[in-house]
Tab-separated table of C-alpha atoms and ligand atoms in Angstrom:
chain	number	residue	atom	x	y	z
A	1	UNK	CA	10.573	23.184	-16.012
A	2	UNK	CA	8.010	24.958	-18.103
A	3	UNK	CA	6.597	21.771	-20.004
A	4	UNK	CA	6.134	20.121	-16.717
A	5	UNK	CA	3.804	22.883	-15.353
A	6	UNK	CA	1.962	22.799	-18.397
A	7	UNK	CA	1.535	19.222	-18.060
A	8	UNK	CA	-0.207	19.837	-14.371
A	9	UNK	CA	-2.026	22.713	-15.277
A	10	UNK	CA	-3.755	20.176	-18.294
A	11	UNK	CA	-3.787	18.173	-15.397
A	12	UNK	CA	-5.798	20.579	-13.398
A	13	UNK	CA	-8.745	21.370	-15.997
A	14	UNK	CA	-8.793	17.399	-17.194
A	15	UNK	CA	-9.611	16.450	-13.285
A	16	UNK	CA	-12.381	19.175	-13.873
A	17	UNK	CA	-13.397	18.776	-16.836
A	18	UNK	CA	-14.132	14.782	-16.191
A	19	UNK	CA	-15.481	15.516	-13.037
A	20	UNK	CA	-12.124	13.590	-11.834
A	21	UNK	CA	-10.621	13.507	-8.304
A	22	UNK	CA	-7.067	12.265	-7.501
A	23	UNK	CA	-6.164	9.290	-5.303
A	24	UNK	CA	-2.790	8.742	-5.133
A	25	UNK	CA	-0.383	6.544	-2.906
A	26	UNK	CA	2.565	7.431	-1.357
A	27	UNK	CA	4.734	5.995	-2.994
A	28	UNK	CA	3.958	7.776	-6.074
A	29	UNK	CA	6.190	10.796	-7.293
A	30	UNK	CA	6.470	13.903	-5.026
A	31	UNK	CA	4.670	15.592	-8.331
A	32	UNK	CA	1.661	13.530	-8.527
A	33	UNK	CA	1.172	13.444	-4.442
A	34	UNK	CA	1.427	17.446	-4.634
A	35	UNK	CA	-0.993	17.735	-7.616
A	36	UNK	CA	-3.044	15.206	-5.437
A	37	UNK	CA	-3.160	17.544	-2.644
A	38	UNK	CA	-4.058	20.578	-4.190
A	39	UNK	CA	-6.858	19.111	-6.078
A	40	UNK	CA	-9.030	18.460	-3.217
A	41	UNK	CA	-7.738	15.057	-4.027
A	42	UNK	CA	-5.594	12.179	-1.480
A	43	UNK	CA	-2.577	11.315	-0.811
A	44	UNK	CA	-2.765	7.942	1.660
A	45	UNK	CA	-2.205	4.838	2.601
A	46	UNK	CA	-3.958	1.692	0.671
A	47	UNK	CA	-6.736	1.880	3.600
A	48	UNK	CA	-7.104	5.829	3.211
A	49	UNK	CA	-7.187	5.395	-0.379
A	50	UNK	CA	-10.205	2.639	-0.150
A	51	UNK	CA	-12.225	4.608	1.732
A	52	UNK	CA	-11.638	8.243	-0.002
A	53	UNK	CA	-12.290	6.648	-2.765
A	54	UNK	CA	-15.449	5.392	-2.106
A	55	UNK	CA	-16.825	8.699	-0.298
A	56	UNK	CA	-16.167	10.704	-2.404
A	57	UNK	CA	-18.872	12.585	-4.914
A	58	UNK	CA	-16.243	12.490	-8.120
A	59	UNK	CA	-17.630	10.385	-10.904
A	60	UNK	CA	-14.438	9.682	-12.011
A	61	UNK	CA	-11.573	8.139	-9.322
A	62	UNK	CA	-7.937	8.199	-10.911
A	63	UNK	CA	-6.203	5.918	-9.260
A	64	UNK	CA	-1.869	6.976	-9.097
A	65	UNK	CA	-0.349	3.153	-7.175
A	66	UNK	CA	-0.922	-0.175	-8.235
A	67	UNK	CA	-3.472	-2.260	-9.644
A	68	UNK	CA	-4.919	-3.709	-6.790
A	69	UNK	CA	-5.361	-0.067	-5.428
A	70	UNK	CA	-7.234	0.602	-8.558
A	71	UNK	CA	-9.126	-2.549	-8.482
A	72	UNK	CA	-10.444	-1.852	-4.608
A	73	UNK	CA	-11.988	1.370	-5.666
A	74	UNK	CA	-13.584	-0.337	-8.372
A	75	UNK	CA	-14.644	-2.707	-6.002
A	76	UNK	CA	-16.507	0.094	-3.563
A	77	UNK	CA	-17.340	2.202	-6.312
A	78	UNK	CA	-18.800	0.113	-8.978
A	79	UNK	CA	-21.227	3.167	-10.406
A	80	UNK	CA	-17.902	5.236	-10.673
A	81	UNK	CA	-15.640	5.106	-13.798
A	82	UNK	CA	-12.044	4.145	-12.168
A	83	UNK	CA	-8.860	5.020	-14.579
A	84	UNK	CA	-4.779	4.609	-13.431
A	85	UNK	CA	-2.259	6.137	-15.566
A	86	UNK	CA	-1.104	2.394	-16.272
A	87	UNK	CA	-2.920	-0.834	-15.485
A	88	UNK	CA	0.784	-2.530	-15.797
A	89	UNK	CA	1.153	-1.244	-12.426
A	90	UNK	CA	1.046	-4.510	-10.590
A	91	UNK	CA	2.830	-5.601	-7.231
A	92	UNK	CA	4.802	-8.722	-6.437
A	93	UNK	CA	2.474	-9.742	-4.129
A	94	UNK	CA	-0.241	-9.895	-6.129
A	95	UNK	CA	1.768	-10.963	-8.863
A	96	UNK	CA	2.951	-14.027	-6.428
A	97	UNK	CA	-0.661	-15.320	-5.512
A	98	UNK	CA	-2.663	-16.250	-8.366
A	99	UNK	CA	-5.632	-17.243	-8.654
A	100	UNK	CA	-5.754	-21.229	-9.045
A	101	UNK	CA	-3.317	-21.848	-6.751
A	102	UNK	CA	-4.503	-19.915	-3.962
A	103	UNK	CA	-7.717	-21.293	-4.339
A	104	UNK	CA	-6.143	-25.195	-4.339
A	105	UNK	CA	-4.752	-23.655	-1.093
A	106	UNK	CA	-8.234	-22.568	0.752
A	107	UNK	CA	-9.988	-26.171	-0.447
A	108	UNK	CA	-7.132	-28.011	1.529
A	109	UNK	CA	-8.023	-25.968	4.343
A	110	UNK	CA	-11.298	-25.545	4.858
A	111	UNK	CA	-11.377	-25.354	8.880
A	112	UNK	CA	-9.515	-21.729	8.494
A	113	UNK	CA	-11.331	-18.254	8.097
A	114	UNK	CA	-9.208	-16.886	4.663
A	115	UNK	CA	-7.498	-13.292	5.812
A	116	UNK	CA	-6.193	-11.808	2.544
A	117	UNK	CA	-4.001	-8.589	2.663
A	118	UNK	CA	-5.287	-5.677	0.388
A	119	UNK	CA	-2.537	-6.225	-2.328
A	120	UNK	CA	-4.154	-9.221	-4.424
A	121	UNK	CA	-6.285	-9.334	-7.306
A	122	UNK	CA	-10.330	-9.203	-7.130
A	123	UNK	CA	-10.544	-12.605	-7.784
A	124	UNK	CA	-8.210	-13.879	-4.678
A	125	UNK	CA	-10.325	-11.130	-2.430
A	126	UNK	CA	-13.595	-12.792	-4.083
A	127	UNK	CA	-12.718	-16.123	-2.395
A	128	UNK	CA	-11.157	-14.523	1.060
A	129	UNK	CA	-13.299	-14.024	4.418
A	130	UNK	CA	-11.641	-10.796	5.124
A	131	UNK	CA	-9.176	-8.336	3.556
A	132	UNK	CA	-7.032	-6.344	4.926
A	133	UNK	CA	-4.343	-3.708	4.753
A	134	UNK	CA	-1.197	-3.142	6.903
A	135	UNK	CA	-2.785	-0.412	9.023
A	136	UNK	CA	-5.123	-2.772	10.449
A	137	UNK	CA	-4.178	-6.316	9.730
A	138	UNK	CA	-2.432	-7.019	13.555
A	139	UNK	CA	-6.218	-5.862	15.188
A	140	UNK	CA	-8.438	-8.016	12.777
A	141	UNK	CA	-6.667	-10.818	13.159
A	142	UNK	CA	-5.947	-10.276	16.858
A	143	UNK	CA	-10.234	-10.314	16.658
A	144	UNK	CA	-10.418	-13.825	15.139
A	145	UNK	CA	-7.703	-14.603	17.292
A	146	UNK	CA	-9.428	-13.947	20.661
A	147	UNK	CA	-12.697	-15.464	18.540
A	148	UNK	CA	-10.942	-19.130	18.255
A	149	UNK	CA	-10.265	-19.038	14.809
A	150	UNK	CA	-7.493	-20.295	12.904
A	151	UNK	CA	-6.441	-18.416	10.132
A	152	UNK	CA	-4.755	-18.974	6.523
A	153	UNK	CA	-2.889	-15.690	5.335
A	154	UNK	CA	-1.878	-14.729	2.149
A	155	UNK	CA	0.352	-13.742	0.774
A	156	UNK	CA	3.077	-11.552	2.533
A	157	UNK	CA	4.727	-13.419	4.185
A	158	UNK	CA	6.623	-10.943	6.345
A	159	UNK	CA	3.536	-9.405	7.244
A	160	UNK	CA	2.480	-12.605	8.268
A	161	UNK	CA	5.083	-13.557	10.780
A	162	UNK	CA	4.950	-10.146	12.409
A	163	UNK	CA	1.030	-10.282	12.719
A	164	UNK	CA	1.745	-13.976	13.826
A	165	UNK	CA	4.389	-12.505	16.596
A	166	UNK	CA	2.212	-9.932	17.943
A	167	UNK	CA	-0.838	-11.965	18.467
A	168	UNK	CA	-0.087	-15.583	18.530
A	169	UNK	CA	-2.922	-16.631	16.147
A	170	UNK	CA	-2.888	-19.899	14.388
A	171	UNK	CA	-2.043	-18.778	11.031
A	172	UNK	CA	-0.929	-20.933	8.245
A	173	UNK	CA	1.288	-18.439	5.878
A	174	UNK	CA	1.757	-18.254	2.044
A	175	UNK	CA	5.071	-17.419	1.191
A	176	UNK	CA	4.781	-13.956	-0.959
A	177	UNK	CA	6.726	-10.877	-0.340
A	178	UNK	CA	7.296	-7.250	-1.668
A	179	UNK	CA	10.449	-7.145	-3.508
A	180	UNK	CA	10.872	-3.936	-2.702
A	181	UNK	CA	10.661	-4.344	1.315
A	182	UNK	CA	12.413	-7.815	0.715
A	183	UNK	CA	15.866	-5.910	0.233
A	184	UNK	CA	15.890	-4.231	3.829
A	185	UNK	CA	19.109	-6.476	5.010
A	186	UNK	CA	19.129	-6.424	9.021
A	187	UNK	CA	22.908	-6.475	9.291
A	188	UNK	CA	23.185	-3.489	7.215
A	189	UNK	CA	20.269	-1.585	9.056
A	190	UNK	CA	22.464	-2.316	12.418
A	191	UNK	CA	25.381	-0.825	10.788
A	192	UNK	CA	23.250	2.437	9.689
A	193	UNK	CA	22.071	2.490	13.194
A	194	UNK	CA	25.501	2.475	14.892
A	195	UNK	CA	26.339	5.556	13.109
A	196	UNK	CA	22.919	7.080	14.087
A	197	UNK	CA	22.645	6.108	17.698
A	198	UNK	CA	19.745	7.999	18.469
A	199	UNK	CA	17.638	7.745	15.553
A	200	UNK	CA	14.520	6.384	16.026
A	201	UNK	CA	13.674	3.281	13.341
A	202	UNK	CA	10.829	3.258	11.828
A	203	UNK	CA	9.234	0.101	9.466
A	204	UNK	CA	6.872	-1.001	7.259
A	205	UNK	CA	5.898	-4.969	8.219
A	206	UNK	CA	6.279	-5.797	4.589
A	207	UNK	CA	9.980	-6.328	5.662
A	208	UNK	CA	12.144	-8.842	6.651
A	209	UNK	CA	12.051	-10.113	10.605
A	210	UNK	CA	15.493	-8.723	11.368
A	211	UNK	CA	14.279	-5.675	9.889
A	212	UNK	CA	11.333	-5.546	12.634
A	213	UNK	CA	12.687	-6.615	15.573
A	214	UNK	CA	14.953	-3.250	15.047
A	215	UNK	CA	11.917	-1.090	14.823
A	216	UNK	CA	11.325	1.210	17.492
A	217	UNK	CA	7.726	1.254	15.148
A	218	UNK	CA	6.131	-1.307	12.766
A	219	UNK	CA	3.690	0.287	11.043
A	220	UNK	CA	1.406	1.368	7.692
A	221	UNK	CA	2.831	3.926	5.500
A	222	UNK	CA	0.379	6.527	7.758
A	223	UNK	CA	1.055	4.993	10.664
A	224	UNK	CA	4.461	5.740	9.675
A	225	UNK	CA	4.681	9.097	9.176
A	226	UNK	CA	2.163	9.664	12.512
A	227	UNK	CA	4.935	8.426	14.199
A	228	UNK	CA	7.687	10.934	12.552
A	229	UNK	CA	5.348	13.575	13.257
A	230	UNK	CA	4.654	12.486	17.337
A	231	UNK	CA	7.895	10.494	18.195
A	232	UNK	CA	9.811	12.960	20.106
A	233	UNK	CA	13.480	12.416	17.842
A	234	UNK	CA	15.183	14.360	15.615
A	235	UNK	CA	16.631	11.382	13.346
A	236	UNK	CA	14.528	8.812	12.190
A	237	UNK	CA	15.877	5.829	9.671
A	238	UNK	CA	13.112	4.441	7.604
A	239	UNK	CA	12.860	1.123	5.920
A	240	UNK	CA	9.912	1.116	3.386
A	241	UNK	CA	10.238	3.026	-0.397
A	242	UNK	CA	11.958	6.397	-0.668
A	243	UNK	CA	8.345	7.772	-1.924
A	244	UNK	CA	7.320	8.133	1.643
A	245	UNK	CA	10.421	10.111	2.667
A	246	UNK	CA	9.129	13.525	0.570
A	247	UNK	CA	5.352	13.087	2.880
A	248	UNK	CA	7.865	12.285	6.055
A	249	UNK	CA	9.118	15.582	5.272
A	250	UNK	CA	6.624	17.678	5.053
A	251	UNK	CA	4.983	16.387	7.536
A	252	UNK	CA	7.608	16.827	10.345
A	253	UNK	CA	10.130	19.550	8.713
A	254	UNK	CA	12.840	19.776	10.723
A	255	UNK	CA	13.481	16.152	11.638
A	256	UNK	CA	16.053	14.346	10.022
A	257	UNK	CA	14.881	11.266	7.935
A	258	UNK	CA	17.713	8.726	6.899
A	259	UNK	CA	16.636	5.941	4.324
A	260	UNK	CA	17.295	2.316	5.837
A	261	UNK	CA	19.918	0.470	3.200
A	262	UNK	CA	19.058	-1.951	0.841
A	263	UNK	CA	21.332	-5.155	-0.045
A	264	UNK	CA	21.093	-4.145	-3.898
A	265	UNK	CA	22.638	-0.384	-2.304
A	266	UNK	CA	25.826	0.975	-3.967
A	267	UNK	CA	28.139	3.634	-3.311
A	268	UNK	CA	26.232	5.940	-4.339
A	269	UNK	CA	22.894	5.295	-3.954
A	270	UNK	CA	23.005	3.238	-0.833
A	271	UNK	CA	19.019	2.880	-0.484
A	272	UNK	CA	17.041	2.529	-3.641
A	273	UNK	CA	14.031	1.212	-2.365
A	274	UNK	CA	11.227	2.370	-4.675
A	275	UNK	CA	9.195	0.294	-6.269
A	276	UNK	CA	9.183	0.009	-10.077
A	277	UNK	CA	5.321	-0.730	-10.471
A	278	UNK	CA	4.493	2.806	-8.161
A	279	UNK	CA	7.200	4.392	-10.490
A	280	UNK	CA	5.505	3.922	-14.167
A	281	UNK	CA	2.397	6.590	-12.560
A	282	UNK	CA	3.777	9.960	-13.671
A	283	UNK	CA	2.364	13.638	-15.267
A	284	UNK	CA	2.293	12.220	-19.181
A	285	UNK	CA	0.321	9.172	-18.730
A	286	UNK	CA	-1.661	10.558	-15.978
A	287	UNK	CA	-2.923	13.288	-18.119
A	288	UNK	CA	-2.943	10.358	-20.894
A	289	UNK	CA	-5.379	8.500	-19.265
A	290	UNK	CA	-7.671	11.389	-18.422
A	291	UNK	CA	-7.845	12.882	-21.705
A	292	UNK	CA	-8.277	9.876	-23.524
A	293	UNK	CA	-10.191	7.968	-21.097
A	294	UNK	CA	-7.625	5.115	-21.273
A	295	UNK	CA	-6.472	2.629	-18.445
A	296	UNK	CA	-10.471	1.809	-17.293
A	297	UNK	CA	-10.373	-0.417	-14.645
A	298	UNK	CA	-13.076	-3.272	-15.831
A	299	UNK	CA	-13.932	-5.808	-13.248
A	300	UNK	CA	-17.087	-8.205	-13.586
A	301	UNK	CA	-20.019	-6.970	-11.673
A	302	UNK	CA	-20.664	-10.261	-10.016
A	303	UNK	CA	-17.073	-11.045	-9.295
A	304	UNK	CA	-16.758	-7.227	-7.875
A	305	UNK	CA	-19.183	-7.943	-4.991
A	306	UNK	CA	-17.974	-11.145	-4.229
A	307	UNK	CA	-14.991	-9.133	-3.554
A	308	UNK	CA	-16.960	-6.597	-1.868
A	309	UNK	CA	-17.608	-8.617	1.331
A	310	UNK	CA	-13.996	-9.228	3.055
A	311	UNK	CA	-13.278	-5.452	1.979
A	312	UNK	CA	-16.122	-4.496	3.744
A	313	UNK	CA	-16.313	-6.046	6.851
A	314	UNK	CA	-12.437	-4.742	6.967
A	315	UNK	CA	-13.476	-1.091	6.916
A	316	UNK	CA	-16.792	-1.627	9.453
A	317	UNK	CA	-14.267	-2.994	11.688
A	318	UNK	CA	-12.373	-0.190	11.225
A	319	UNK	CA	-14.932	1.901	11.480
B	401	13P	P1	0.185	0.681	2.932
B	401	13P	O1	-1.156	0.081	3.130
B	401	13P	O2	0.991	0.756	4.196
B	401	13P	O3	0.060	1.999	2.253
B	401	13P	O4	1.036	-0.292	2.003
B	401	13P	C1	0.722	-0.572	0.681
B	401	13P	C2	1.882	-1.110	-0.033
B	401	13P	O5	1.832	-1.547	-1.140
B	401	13P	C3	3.144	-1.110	0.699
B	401	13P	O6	4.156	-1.629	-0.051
B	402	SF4	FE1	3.695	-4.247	-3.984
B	402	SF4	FE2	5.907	-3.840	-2.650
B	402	SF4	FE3	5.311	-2.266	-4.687
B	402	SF4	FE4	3.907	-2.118	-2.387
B	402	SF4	S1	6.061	-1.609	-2.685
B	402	SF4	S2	3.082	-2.152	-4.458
B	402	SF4	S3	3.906	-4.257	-1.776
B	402	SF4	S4	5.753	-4.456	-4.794
């Protein structure tokens, strides 16, 4: 309604007036990925976001996902001021690996290179040998593979065991997981599917194995909506949060995208996958946080480039 273009048009002159651009996730609402867009700002995955983030000539980066996303521009950006609409934004992953333990974890293993997946704090990346993100997590550690390492991974599990599947590294697994992507229920998906026979499936690795082995592609949030856009299908069913769905659609209109059930599902709402940390970002505290300067992202300077290094040598290699 009215008051909610009013919000984005304050929106629109706080971004300029604080010399602000827009990095959102895609799992955010439709309404912050569309103000995103026509801002000059991004809508991506967590590996997109990194790296817009850190090219880009803003002096202000406001960060609409989750902590850690807010935390890895901070990271690349140190000189930049880095604000999210709210720094309770946090992810069960991250939430799952703290600090002390995962460090107990790396002394008891010193022989393996540390391969940390993009959703942890700072201070787990500052003691990992490489992060990484699910766009690019099977061909790093398919690297170290072929390089004779062995490799301790934290924390998603799921992840993990696919990365693990694909490339037979030696990896010795944490046991985290995304409780949103932790709901996909195979039996249900092969249920879904039956009634869709020629829908394509399409996955985020975050989920469980008998999620995956139904994929016809396992893949990053981009990766996944690449492959709406190329596959040649009309029906797609994908398992990772409804937030995607809205990008799916845009970017291949005309194609049919189902959402894979959850176990929590109901009658009628027989997929809510959305996670509830990507759901507090919305218009009022995004403008919030703008005009008031609130929800700084603060990260110790030293600690920061400690964490620098594994980001880095993720995005050279991706390079
Ligand atoms: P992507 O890197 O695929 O965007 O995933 C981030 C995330 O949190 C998925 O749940
Ligand atoms: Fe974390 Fe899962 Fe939410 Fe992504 S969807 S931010 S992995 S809890």
């Amino acid at each position: 309604g009215q008051r909610r273009d009013e919000l984005k048009a304050r929106i629109r002159a706080l971004l300029q007036r604080e010399n602000a651009v827009l990095v959102a996730h895609y799992y955010v609402d439709a309404e912050l990925q569309e103000l995103a867009d026509e801002t000059g700002g991004c809508v991506a995955d967590s590996l997109e976001m990194a790296r817009f983030g850190r090219d880009h000539a803003a002096s202000t980066l406001v960060v609409a996902g989750v902590r850690f996303m807010g935390e890895t521009a901070k990271i690349l950006s140190p000189e930049k001021r880095v604000l999210m609409p709210d720094l309770d934004a946090t992810c069960s992953l991250d939430l799952g690996c703290p600090l002390d333990e995962f460090s107990a974890f790396c002394d008891a293993h010193p022989d393996r290179t540390v391969v940390v997946y993009a959703n942890t704090s700072a201070a787990v990346k500052a003691r990992a040998d490489w992060a990484v993100t699910s766009a690019i997590a099977l061909d790093i550690v398919a690297d170290l593979h072929a390089r004779g390492e062995k490799i301790l991974w934290a924390p998603d599990r799921h992840l993990g065991a696919y990365v693990q599947s694909q490339t037979g590294a030696d990896m010795l697994m944490w046991q985290g997981s995304c409780l949103v992507h932790d709901e996909f229920k195979g039996i249900e998906l092969e249920l879904l599917r039956a009634e869709h026979p020629q829908a394509k499936v399409l996955v985020h690795p975050e989920s469980p194995p008998a999620v995956v082995d139904q994929a016809d592609v396992v893949g990053s949030t981009a990766q996944m909506i690449k492959a709406a856009r190329e596959l040649d299908a009309t029906h797609f069913i994908v398992a990772t949060d409804q937030g995607l769905l809205h990008k799916m659609r845009l970017a291949a209109p005309g194609k049919i995208f189902i959402a894979a059930p959850t176990a929590g599902g109901s009658a009628t709402c027989k997929s809510c996958a959305h996670c509830p940390w990507m759901a507090m970002n919305g218009l009022e505290n995004l403008a919030g946080c703008l005009e008031r300067g609130t929800g700084e992202i603060l990260l110790d300077p030293a600690l920061g480039r400690q964490a620098r290094r594994p980001i880095d040598r993720m995005l050279d290699f991706a390079a």
